[in-house]
mmCIF file of C-alpha atoms in Angstrom:
data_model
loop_
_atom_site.group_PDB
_atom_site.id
_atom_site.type_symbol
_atom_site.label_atom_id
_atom_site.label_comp_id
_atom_site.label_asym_id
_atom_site.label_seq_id
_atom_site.Cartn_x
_atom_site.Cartn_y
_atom_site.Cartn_z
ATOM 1 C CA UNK A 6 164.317 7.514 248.474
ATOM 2 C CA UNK A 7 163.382 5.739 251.519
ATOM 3 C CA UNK A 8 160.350 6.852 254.157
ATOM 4 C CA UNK A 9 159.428 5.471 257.552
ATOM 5 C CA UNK A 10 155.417 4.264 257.294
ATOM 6 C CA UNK A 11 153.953 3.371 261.205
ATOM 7 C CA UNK A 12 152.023 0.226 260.696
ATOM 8 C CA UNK A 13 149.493 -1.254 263.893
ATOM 9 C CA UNK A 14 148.111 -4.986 264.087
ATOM 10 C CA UNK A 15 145.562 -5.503 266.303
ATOM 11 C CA UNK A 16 145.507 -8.166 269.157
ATOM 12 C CA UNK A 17 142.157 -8.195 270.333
ATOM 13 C CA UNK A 18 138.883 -9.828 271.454
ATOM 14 C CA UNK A 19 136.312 -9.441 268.631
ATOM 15 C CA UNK A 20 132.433 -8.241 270.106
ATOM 16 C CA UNK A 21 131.192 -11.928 269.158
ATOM 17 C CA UNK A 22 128.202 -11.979 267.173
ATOM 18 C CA UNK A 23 127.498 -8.490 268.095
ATOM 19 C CA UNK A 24 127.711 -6.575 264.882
ATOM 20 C CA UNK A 25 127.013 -3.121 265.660
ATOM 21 C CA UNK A 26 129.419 -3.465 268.409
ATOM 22 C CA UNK A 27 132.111 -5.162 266.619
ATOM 23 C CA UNK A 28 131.927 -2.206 263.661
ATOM 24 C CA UNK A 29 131.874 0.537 267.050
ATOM 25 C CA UNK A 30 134.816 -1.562 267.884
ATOM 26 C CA UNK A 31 136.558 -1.176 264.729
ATOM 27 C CA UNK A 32 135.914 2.586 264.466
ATOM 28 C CA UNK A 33 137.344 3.064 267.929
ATOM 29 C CA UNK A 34 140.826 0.923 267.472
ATOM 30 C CA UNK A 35 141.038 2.609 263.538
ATOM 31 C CA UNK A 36 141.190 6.323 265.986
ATOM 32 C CA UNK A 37 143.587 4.809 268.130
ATOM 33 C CA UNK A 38 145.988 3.375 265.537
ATOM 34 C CA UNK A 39 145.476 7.091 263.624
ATOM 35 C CA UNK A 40 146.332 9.167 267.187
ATOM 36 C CA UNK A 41 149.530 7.093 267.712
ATOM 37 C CA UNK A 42 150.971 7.948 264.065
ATOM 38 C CA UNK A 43 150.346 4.916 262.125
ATOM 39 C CA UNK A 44 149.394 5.306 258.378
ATOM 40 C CA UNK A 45 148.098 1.325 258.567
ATOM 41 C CA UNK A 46 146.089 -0.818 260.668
ATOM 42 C CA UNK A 47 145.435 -4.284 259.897
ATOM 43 C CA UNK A 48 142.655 -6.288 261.756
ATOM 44 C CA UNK A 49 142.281 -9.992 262.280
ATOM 45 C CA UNK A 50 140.688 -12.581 260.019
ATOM 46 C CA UNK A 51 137.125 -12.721 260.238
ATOM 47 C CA UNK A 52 137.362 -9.363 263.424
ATOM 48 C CA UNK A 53 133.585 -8.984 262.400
ATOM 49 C CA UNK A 54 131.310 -11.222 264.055
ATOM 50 C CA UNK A 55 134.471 -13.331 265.007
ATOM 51 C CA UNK A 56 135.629 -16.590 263.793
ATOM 52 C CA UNK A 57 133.533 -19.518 264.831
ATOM 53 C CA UNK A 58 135.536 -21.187 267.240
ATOM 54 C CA UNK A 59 132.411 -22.913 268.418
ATOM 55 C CA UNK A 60 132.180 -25.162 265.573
ATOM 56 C CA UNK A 61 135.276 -27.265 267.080
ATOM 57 C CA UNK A 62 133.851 -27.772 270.699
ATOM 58 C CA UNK A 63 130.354 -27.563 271.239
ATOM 59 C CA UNK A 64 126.871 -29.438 270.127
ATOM 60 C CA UNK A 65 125.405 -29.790 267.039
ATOM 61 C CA UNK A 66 121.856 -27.691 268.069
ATOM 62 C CA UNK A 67 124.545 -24.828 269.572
ATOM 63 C CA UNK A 68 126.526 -24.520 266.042
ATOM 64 C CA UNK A 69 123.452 -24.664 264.044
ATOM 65 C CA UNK A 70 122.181 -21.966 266.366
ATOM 66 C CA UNK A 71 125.278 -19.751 266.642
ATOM 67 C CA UNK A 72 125.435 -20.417 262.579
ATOM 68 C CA UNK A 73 122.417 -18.282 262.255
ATOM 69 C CA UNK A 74 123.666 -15.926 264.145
ATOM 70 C CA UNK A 75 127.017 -15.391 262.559
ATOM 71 C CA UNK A 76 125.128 -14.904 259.031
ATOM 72 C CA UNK A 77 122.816 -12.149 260.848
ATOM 73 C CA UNK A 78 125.899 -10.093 262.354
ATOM 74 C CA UNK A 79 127.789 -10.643 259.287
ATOM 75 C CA UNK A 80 127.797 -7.203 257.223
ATOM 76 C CA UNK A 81 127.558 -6.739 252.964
ATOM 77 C CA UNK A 82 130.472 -5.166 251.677
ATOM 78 C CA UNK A 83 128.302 -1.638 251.007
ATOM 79 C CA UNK A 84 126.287 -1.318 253.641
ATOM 80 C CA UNK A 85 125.609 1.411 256.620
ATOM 81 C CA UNK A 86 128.282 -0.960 258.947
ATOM 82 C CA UNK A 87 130.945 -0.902 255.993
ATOM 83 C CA UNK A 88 130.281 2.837 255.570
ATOM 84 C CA UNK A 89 131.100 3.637 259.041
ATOM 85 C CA UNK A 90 134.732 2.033 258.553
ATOM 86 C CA UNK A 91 135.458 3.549 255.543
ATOM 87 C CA UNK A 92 134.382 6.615 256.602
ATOM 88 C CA UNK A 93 136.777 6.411 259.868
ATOM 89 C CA UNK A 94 139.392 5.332 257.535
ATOM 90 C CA UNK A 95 139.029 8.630 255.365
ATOM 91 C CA UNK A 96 138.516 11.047 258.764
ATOM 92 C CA UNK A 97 141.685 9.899 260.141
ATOM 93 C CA UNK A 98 143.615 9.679 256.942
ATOM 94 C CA UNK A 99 144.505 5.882 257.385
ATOM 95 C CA UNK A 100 144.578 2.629 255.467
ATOM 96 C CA UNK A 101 142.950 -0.177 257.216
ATOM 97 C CA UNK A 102 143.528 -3.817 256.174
ATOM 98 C CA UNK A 103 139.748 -5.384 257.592
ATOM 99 C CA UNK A 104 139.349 -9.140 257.831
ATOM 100 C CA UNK A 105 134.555 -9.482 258.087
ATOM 101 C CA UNK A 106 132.031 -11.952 257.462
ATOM 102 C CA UNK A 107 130.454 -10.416 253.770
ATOM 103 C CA UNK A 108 126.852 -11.797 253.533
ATOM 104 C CA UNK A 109 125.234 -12.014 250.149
ATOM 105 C CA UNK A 110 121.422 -13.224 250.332
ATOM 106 C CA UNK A 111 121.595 -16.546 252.330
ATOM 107 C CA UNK A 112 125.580 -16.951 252.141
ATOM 108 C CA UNK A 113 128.087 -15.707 254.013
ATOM 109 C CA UNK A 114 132.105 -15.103 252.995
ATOM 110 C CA UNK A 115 135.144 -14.804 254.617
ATOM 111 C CA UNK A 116 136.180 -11.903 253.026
ATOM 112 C CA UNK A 117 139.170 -9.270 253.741
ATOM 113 C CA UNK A 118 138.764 -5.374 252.497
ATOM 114 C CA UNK A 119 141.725 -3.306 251.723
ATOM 115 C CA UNK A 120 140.181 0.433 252.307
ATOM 116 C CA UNK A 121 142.697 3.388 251.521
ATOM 117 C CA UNK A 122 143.693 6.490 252.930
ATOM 118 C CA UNK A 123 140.561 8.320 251.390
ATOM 119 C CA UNK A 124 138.192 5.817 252.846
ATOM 120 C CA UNK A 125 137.741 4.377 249.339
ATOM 121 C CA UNK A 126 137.487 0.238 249.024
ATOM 122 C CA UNK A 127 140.592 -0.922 247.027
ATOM 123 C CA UNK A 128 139.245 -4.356 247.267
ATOM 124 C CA UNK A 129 137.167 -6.779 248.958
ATOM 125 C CA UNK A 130 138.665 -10.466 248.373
ATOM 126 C CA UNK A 131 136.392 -13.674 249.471
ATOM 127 C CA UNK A 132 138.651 -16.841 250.572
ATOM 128 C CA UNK A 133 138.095 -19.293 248.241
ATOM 129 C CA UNK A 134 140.495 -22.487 249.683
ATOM 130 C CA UNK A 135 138.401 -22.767 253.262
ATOM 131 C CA UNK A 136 139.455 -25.925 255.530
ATOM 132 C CA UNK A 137 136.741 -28.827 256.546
ATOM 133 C CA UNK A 138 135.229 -26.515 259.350
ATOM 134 C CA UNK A 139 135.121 -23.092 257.747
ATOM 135 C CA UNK A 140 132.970 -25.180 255.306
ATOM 136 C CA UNK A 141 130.148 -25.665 257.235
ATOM 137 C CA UNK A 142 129.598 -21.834 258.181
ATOM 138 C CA UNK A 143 131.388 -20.110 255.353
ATOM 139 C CA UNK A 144 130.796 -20.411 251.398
ATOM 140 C CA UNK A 145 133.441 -20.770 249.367
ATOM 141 C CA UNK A 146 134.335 -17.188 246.992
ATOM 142 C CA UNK A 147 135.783 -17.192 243.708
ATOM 143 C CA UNK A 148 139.558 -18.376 243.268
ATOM 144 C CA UNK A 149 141.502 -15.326 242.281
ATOM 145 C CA UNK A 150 144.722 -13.903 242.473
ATOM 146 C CA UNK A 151 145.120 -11.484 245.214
ATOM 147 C CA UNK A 152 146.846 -8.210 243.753
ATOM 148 C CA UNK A 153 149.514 -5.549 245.506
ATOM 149 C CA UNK A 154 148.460 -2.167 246.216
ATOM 150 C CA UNK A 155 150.305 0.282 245.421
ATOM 151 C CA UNK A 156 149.835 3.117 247.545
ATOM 152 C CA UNK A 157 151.670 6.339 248.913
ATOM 153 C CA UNK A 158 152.781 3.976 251.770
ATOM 154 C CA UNK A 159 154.476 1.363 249.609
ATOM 155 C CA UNK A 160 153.182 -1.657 248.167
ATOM 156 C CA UNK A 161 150.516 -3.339 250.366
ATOM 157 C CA UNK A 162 149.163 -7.432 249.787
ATOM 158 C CA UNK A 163 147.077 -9.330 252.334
ATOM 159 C CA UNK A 164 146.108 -12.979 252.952
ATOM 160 C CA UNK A 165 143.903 -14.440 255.386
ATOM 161 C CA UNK A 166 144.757 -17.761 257.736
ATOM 162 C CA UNK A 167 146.033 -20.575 255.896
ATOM 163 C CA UNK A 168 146.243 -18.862 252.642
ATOM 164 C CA UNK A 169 149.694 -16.889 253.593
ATOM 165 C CA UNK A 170 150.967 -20.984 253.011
ATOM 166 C CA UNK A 171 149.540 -21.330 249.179
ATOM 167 C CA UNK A 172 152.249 -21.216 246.824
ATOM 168 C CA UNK A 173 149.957 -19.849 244.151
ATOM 169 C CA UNK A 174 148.793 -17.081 245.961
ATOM 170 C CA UNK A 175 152.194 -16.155 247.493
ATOM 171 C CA UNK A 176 153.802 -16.059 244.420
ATOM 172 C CA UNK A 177 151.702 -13.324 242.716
ATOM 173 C CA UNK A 178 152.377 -11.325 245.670
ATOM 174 C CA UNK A 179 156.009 -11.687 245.631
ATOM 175 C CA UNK A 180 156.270 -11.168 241.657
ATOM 176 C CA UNK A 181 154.853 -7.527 242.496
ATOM 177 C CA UNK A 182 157.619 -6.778 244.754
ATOM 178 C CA UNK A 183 155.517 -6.255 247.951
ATOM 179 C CA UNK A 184 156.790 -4.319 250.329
ATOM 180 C CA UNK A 185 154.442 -4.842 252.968
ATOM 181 C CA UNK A 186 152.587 -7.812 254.082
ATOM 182 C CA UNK A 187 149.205 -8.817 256.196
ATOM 183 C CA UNK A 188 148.794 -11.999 256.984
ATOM 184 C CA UNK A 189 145.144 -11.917 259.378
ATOM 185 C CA UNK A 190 145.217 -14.836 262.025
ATOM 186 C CA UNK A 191 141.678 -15.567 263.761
ATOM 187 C CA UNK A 192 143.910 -16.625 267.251
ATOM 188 C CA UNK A 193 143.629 -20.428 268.428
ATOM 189 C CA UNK A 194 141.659 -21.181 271.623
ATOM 190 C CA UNK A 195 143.311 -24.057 272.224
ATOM 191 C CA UNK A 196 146.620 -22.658 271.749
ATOM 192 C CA UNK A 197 149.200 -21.859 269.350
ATOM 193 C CA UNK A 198 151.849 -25.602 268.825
ATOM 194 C CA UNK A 199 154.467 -24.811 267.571
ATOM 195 C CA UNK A 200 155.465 -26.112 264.337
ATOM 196 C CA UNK A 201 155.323 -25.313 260.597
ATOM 197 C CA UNK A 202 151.411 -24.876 261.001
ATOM 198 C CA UNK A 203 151.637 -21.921 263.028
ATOM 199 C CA UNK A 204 150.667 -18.321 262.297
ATOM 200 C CA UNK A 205 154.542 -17.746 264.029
ATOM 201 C CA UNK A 206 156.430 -19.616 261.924
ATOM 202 C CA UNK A 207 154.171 -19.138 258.589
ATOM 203 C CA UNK A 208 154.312 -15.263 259.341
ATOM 204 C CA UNK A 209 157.871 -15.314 259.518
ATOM 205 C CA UNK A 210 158.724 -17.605 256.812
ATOM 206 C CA UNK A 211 156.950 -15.200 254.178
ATOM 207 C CA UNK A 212 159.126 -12.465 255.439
ATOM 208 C CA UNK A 213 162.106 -14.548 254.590
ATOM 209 C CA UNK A 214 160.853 -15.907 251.231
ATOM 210 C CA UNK A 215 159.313 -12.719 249.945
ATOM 211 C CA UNK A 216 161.765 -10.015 251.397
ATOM 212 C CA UNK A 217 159.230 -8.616 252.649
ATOM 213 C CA UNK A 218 157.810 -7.033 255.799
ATOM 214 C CA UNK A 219 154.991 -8.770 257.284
ATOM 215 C CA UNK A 220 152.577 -7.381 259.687
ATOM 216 C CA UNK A 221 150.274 -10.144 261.634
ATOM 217 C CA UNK A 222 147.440 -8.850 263.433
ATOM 218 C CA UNK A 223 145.660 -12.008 265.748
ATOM 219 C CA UNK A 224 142.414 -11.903 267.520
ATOM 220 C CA UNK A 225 142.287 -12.956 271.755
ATOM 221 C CA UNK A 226 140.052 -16.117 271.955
ATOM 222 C CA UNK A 227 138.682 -15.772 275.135
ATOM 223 C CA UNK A 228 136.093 -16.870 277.660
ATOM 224 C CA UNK A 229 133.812 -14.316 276.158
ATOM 225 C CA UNK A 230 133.534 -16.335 272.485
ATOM 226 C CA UNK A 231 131.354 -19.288 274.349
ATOM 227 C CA UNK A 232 128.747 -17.050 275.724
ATOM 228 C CA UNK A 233 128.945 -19.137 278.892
ATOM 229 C CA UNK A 234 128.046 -22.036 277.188
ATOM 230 C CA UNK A 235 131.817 -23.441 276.036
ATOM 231 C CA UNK A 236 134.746 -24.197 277.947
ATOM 232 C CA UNK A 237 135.576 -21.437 280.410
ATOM 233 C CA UNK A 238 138.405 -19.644 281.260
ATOM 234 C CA UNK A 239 140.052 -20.659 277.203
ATOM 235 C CA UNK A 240 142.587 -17.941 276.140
ATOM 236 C CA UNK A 241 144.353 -17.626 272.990
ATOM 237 C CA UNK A 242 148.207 -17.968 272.934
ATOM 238 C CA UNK A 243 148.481 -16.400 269.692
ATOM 239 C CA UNK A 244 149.847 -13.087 269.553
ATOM 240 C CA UNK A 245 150.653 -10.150 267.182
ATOM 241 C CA UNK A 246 153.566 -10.285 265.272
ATOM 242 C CA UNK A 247 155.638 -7.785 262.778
ATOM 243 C CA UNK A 248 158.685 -9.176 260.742
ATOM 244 C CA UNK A 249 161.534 -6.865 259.154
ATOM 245 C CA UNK A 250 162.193 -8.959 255.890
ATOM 246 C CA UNK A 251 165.399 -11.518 257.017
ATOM 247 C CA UNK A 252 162.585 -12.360 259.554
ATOM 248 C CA UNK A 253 163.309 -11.216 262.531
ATOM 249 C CA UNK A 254 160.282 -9.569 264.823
ATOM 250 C CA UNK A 255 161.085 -5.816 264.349
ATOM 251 C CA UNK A 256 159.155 -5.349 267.922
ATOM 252 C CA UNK A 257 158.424 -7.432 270.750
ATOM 253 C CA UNK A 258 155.343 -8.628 270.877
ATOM 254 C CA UNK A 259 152.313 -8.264 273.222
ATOM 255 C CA UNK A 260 151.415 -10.755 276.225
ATOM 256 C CA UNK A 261 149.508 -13.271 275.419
ATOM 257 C CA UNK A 262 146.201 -13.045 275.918
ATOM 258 C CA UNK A 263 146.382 -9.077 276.438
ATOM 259 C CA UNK A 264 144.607 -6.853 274.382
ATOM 260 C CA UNK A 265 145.815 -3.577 272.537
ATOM 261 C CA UNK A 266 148.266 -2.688 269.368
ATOM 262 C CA UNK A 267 151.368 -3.548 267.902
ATOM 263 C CA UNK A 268 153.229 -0.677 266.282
ATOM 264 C CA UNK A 269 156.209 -0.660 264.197
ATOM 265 C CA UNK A 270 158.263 2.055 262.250
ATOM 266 C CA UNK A 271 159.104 0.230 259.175
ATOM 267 C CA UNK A 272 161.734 1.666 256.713
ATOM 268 C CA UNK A 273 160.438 1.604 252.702
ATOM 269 C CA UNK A 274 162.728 1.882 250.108
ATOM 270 C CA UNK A 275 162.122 3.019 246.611
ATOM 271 C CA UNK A 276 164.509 -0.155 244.859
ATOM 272 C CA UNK A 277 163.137 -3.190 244.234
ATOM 273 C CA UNK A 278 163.816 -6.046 247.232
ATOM 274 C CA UNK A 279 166.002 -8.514 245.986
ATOM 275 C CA UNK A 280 164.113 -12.013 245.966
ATOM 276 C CA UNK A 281 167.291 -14.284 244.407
ATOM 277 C CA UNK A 282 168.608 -15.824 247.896
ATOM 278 C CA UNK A 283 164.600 -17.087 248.657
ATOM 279 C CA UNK A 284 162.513 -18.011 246.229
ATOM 280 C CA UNK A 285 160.850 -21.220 246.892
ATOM 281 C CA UNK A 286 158.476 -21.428 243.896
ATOM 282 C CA UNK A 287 161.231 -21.033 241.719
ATOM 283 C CA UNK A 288 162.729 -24.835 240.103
ATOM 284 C CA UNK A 289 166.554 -24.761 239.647
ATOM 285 C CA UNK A 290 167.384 -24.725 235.669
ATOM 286 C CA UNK A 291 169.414 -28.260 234.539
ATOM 287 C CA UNK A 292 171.951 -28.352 232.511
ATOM 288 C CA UNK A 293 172.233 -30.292 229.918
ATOM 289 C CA UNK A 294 173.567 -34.082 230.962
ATOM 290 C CA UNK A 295 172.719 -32.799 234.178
ATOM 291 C CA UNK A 296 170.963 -36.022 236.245
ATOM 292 C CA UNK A 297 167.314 -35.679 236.715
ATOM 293 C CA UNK A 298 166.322 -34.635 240.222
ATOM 294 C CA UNK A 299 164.733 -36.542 242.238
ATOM 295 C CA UNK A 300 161.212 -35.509 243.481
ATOM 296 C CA UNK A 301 159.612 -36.171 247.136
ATOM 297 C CA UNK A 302 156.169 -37.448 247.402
ATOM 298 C CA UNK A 303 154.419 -34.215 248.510
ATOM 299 C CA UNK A 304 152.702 -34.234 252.248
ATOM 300 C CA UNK A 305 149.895 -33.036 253.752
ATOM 301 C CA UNK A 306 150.469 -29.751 255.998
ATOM 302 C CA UNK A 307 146.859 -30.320 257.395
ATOM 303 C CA UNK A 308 143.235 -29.785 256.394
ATOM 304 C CA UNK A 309 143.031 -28.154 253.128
ATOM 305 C CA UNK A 310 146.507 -27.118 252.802
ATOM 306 C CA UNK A 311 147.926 -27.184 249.567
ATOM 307 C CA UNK A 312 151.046 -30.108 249.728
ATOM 308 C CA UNK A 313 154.516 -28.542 248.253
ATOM 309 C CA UNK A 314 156.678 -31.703 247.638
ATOM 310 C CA UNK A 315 160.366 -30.891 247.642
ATOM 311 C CA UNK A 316 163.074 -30.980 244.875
ATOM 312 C CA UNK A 317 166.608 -32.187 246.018
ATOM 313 C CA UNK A 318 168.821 -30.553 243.031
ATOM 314 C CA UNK A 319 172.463 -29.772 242.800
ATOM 315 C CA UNK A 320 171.696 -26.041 241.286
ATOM 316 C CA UNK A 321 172.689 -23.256 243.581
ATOM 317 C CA UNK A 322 171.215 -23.569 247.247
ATOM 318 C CA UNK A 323 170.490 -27.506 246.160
ATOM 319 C CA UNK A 324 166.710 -27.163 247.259
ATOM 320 C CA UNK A 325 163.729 -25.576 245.768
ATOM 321 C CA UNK A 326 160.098 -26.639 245.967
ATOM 322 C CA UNK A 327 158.594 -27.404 242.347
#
C-alpha cells in the first residue's frame, strides 16, 4: 500500500541571537507548512539562535562576545521555548524535524529534535563529531547512533551538516530501511563550491546510496547575521533541496538567497527499498584464490570529516568503500 506524505524544508533567515523571536519564528513557518498540506517540516541546522558564522570572519573580542550571546538565546530541550514548538506541532497535527542550540548549565549543544504529530519529543540528538570551529562555541554530545522513526508517515532519520557524510552514522540509518531523510544544512555565507563537500552533492548522494528520499532544509546567510558589524551585503548560495531516491530533485528549488518553503508530494511504499545496486559500506566477498584487493590510502574530505579510503575489487560493481 503506498500513500502520498507532503514534506516542507525551510529556506530561511534564522532571527540571530534573538531567541524568543527565532521560537515565534518557528511557530509561524510550522502553521504555514501545516495550512499548505504538509504532514513534515524540517528546519535548518542550528535555526535557533543561528549558526555562528561569525566565528570565521570577525575579531576575537566580537566572537567571544557573540559566544555569550549564542549560549543565552540557546534554549534547554524542556523548557517554555521548546514547549511552544511542540505544542504548534500537536495543534496543527504535524511532525517537525528542529535543528537548536540545547544549553545545559554553562554548555551549549548542537542538537536536532524529532517532535511527532502529537507534539510529543521522539528524540533530541546532540552532534557529537563537530569540526575545528563548531569547537570553540559548541560542546561536543555523546556519540550515538541516530535511530529511524517509524511513524504513520513512513520511516523518518535525520542528520545534521557534515554528519549526513559519516559512514557510521549513515549506515544505521540505511539498515532500518529509511524512507525519508533530513539532512539540516546551516547555509554558507561565503557560498556554496561545488564539489563533494557540498550540502548539493552530499544531499543527493545519500538519496542514491540509501534509496531513500532526502529532504534538505538550508538557512539564508544574510547581511542580517553580522549585526552591522561583518561583511555587508553576504548572501548564502545554498538552497533547499528534496531528492526522489535515484537522486534526482523531485522539485525545483528556490532562488537563492530567497526566503520561504520547499514542498514536495513524496510517494511511500509499504515494501522494503531495495539497497543491493548502492551500498557503499558494504566490502565485496572474495573468493577463495581470489587476489587480495588492493586498498587506497584514505583522504581527508576536510576538517573533521571522517576519511573513507576506497577498495578497487573485481566483485560485482568492482568498487566499494571498506
Amino acid at each position: 500500500m503506498r500513500k502520498t506524505v507532503r514534506v516542507a524544508a525551510i529556506q530561511a533567515e534564522p532571527k540571530w541571537l534573538r531567541l524568543s523571536e527565532g521560537v515565534e519564528q518557528v511557530v509561524e513557518l510550522i502553521g504555514a507548512a501545516a495550512a499548505s498540506g504538509a504532514r513534515l517540516v524540517a528546519f535548518p541546522e542550528t535555526f535557533l539562535p543561528g549558526y555562528p558564522w561569525w566565528r570565521w570572519v570577525d575579531s576575537n573580542q566580537w566572537n567571544v562576545e557573540y559566544s555569550t550571546r549564542c549560549r543565552e538565546n540557546s534554549m534547554t530541550r524542556d523548557g517554555a521555548e521548546m514547549r511552544r514548538i511542540t505544542g504548534a506541532a500537536r495543534d496543527h497535527g504535524i511532525h517537525v524535524v528542529l535543528g537548536f542550540g540545547e544549553r545545559q548549565d554553562r554548555r551549549i549543544y548542537m542538537a536536532q529534535a524529532v517532535i511527532d504529530e502529537n507534539g510529543e519529543i521522539v528524540s533530541v540528538r546532540r552532534k557529537a563529531g563537530l569540526n575545528p570551529i563548531e569547537r570553540k562555541v559548541f560542546a561536543s554530545g555523546t556519540p550515538n547512533l541516530p535511530a529511524v522513526r517509524h511513524g504513520v508517515i513512513g520511516k523518518v532519520g535525520a542528520l545534521s551538516g557534515q554528519e549526513n557524510q559519516r559512514p557510521l552514522l549513515t549506515r544505521a540509518l540505511r539498515a532500518d530501511e529509511e524512507q525519508i531523510h533530513i539532512a539540516a544544512w546551516p547555509g554558507n555565507p561565503e557560498g556554496e563550491a561545488p564539489g563533494p563537500d557540498s550540502p548539493a552533492t552530499v544531499s543527493r548522494m545519500y538519496a542514491l546510496e540509501a534509496n531513500a528520499y532526502v529532504v534538505a532544509p538550508c538557512a539564508v546567510v544574510g547581511a542580517a547575521a553580522w549585526d552591522r558589524r561583518g561583511p555587508q551585503g553576504v548572501r548564502s548560495s545554498g538552497q533547499a533541496r528534496i531528492y526522489a531516491a535515484g537522486g534526482a530533485e523531485v522539485v525545483p528549488p528556490l532562488a537563492v538567497g530567497a526566503e520561504g518553503i520547499l514542498y514536495a508530494d513524496l510517494e511511500i511504499g509499504s515494501a522494503a527499498p531495495d539497497r543491493r545496486e548502492v551500498d557503499l559500506a558494504a566490502r565485496p566477498r572474495m573468493r577463495r584464490g581470489q587476489q587480495a584487493a588492493r586498498t587506497a590510502t584514505p583522504r581527508r574530505l576536510g576538517a573533521d570529516r571522517w576519511a573513507v579510503p576506497l577498495m578497487l575489487g573485481s566483485g560485482p560493481g568492482g568498487l566499494a568503500a571498506c
